PDB file of C-alpha atoms in Angstrom:
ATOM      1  CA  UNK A   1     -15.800   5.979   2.434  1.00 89.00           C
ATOM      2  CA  UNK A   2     -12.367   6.780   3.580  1.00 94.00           C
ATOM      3  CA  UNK A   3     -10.769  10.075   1.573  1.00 97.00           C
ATOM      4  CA  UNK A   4      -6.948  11.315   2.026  1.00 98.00           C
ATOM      5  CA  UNK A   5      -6.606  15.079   2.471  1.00 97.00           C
ATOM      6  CA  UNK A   6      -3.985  17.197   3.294  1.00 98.00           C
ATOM      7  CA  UNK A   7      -3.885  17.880   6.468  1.00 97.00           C
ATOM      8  CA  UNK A   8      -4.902  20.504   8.254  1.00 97.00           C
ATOM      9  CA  UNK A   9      -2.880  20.844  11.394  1.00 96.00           C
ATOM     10  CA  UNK A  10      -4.772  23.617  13.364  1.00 97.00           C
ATOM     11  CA  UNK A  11      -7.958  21.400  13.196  1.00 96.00           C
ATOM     12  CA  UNK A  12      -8.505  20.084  16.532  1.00 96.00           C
ATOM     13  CA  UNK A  13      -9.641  16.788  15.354  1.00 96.00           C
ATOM     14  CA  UNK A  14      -6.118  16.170  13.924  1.00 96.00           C
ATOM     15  CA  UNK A  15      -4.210  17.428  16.480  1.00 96.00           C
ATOM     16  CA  UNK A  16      -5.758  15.259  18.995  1.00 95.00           C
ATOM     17  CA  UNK A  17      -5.365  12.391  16.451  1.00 95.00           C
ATOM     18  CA  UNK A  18      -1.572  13.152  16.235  1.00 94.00           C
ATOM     19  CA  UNK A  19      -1.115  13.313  19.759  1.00 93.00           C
ATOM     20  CA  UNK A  20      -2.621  10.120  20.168  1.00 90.00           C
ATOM     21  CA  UNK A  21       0.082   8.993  18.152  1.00 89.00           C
ATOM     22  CA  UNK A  22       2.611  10.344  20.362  1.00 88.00           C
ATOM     23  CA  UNK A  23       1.239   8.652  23.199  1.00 88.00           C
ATOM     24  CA  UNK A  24       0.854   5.367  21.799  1.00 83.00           C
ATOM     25  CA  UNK A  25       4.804   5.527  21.368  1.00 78.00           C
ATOM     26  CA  UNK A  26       5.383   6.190  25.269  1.00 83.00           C
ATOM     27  CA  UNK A  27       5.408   2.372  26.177  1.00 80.00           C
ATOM     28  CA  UNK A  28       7.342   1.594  23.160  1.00 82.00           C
ATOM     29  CA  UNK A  29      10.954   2.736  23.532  1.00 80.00           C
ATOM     30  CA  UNK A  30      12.941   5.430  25.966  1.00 78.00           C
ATOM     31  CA  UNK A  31      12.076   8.769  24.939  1.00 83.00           C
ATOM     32  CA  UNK A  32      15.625   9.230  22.945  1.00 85.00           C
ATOM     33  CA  UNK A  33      14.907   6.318  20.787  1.00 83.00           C
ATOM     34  CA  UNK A  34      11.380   8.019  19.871  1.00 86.00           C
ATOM     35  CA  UNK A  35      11.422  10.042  16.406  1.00 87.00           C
ATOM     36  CA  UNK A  36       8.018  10.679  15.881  1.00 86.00           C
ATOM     37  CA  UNK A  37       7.546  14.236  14.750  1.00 89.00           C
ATOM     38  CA  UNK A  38       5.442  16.229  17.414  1.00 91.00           C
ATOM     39  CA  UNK A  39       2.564  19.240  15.580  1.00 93.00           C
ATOM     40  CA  UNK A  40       5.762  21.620  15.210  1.00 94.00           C
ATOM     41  CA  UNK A  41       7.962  19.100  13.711  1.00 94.00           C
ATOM     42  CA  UNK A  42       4.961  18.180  11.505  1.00 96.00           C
ATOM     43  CA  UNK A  43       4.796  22.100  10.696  1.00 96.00           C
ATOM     44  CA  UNK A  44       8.119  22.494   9.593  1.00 95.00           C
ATOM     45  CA  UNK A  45       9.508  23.018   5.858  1.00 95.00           C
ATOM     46  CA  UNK A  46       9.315  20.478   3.884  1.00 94.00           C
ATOM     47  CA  UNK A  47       7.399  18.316   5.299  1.00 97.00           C
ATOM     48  CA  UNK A  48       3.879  17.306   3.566  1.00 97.00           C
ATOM     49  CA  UNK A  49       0.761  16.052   5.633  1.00 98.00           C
ATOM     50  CA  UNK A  50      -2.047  14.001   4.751  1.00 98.00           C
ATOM     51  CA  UNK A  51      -5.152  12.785   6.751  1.00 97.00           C
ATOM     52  CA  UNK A  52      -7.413   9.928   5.933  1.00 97.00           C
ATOM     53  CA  UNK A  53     -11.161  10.946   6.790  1.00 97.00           C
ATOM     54  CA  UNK A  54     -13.977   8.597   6.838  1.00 96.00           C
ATOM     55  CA  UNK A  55     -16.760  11.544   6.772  1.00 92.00           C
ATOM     56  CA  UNK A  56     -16.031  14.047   9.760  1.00 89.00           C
ATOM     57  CA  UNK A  57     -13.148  11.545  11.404  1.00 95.00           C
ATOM     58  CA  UNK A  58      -9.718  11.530  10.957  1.00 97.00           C
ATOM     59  CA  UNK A  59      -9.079   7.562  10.352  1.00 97.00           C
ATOM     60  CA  UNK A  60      -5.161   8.117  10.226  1.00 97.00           C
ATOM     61  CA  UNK A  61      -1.968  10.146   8.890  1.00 97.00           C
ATOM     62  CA  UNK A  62       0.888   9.809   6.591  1.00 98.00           C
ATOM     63  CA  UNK A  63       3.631  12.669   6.412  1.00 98.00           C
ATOM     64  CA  UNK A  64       6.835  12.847   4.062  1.00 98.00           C
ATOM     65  CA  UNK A  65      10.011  15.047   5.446  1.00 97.00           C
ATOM     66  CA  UNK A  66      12.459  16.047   2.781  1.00 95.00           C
ATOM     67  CA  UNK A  67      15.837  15.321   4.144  1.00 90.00           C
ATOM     68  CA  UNK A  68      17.939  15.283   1.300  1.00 92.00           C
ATOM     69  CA  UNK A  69      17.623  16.117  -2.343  1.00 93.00           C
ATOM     70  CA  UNK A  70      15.438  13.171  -3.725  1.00 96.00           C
ATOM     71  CA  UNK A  71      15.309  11.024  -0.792  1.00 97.00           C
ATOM     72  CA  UNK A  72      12.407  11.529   2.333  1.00 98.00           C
ATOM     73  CA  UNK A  73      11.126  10.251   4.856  1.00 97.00           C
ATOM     74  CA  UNK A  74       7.619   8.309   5.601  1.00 98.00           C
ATOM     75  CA  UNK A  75       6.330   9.754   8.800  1.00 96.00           C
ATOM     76  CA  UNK A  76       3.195   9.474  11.258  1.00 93.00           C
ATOM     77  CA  UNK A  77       1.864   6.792   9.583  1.00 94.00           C
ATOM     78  CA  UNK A  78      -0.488   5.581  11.759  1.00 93.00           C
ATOM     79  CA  UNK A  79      -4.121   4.365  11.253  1.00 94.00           C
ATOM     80  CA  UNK A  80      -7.236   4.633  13.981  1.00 94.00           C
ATOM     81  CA  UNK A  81      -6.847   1.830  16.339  1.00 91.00           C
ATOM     82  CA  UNK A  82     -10.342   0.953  15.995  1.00 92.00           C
ATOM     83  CA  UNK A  83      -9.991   0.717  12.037  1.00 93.00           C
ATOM     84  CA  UNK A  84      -6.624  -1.350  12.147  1.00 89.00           C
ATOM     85  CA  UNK A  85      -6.702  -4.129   9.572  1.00 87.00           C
ATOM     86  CA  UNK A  86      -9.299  -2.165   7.231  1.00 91.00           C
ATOM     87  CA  UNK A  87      -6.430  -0.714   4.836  1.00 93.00           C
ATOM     88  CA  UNK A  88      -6.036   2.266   5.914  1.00 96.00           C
ATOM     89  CA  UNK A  89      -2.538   2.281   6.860  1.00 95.00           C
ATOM     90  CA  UNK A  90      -1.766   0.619   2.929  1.00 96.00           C
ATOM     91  CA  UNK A  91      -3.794   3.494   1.409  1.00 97.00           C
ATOM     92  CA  UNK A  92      -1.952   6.023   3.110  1.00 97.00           C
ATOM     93  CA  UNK A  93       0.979   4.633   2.065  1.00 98.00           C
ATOM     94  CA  UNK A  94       0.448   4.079  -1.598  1.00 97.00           C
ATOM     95  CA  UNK A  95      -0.912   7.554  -1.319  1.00 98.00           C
ATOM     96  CA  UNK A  96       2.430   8.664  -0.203  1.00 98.00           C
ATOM     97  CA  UNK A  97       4.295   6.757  -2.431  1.00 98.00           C
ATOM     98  CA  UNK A  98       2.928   8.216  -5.413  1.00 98.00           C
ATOM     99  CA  UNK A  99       3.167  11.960  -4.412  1.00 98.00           C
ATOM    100  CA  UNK A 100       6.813  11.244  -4.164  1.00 98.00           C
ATOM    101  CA  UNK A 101       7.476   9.714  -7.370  1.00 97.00           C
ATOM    102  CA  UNK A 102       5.109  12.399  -8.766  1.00 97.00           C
ATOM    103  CA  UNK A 103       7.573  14.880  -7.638  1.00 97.00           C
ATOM    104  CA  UNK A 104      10.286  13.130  -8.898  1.00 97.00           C
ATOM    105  CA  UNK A 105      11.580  11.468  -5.495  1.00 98.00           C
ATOM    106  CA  UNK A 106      13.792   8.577  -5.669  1.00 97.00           C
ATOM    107  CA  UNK A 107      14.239   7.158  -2.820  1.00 98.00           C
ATOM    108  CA  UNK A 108      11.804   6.815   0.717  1.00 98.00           C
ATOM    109  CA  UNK A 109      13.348   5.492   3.992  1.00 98.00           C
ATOM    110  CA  UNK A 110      11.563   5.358   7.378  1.00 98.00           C
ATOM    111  CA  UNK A 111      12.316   4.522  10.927  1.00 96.00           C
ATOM    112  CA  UNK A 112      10.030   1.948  12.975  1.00 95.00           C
ATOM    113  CA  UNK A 113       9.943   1.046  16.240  1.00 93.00           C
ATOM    114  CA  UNK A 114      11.666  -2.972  16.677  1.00 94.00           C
ATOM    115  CA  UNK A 115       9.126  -3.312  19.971  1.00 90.00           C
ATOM    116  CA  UNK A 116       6.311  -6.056  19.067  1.00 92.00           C
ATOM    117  CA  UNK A 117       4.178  -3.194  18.771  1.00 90.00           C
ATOM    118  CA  UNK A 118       5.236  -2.589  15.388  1.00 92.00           C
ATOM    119  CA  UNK A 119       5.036  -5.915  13.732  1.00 95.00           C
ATOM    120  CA  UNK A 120       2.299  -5.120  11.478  1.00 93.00           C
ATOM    121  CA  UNK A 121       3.612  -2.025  10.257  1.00 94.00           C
ATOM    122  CA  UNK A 122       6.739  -3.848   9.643  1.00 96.00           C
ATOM    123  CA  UNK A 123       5.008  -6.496   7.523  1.00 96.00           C
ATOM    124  CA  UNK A 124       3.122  -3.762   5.228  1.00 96.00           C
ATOM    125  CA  UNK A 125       6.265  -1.939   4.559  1.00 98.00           C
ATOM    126  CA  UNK A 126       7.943  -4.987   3.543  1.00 98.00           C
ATOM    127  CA  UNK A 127       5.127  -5.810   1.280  1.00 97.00           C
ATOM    128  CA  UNK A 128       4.989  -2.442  -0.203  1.00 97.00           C
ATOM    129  CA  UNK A 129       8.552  -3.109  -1.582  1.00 98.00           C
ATOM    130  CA  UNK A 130      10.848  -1.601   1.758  1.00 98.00           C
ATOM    131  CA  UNK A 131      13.978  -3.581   2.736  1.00 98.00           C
ATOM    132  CA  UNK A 132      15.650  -2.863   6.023  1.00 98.00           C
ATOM    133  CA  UNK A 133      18.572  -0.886   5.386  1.00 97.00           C
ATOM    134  CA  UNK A 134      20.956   0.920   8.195  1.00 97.00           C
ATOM    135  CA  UNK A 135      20.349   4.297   9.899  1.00 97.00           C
ATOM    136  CA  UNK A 136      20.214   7.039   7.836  1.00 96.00           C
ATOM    137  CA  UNK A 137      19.798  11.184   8.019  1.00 92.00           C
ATOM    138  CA  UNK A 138      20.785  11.941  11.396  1.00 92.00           C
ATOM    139  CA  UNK A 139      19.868   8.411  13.280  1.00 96.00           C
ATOM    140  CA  UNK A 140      22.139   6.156  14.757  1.00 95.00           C
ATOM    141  CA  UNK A 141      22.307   2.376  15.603  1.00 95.00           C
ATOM    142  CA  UNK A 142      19.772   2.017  17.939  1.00 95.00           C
ATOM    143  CA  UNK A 143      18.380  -1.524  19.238  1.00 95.00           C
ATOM    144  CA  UNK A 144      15.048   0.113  19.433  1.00 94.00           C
ATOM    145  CA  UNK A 145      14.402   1.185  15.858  1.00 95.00           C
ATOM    146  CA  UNK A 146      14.138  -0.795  12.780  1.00 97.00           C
ATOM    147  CA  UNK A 147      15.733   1.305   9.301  1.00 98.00           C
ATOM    148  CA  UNK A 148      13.817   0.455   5.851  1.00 98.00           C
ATOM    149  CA  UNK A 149      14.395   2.155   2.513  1.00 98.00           C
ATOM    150  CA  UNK A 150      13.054   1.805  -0.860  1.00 98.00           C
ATOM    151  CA  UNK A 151      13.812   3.005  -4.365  1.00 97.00           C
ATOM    152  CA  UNK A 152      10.577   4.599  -6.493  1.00 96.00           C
TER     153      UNK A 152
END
């Protein structure tokens, strides 16, 4: 049975999950068009960490980064690559959703990768209600990411 938990981020298990993560977005896109958040971005204020366990494993992540009053980001989202396709990646996300709008968050926005890599992540987020939008924060147009926002 797969449980979300906050993170803890000096567990080994999750930082080795995480940088996983980063290295499965090497091949992806040139380092300047990657945005996922290495452990200290992950660390930082503001920014709330989850981890989906399946007993002792860490199945995936989900973060949220406040960015500006009411509005964050979705970040490391990413599910085992073994347990792709199980619903993982959806329960993290409806997981996220709700802590937002349970702390009174309007908006969520999130920046994917546009390589073929990120098709299915694409697809859930547009089933889960996201609509691609333009950059927003501090990104720029860039041919290598894909912008989607949604209202809660």
């Amino acid at each position: 049975m797969v449980t979300i938990v906050p993170a803890d981020l000096t567990d080994a298990r999750v930082i080795a999950f995480l940088e996983e993560h980063l290295r499965d977005m090497e091949p992806t896109a040139p380092k300047e068009s990657r945005h996922a958040l290495d452990l200290t971005g992950l660390q930082a204020p503001g920014v709330r960490v989850w981890t989906a366990r399946d007993e002792d494993a860490v199945v995936g992540t989900v973060a949220l980064a406040a960015f500006e009053d009411g509005h964050e980001e979705l970040k490391s989202m990413r599910s085992a690559p073994a347990r792709r396709g199980q619903g993982i990646g959806r329960a993290l996300l409806e997981f996220a959703i709700e802590d937002a709008r349970s702390r009174g968050v309007h908006s969520l926005s999130l920046e994917t990768g546009s390589d073929d890599f990120f098709v299915a992540a694409r697809s859930m987020y547009l089933r889960a209600g996201f609509r691609e939008c333009g950059p927003f924060g501090k990104y720029r147009d860039d041919p290598n990411s894909v912008y989607m926002t949604r209202e809660l």
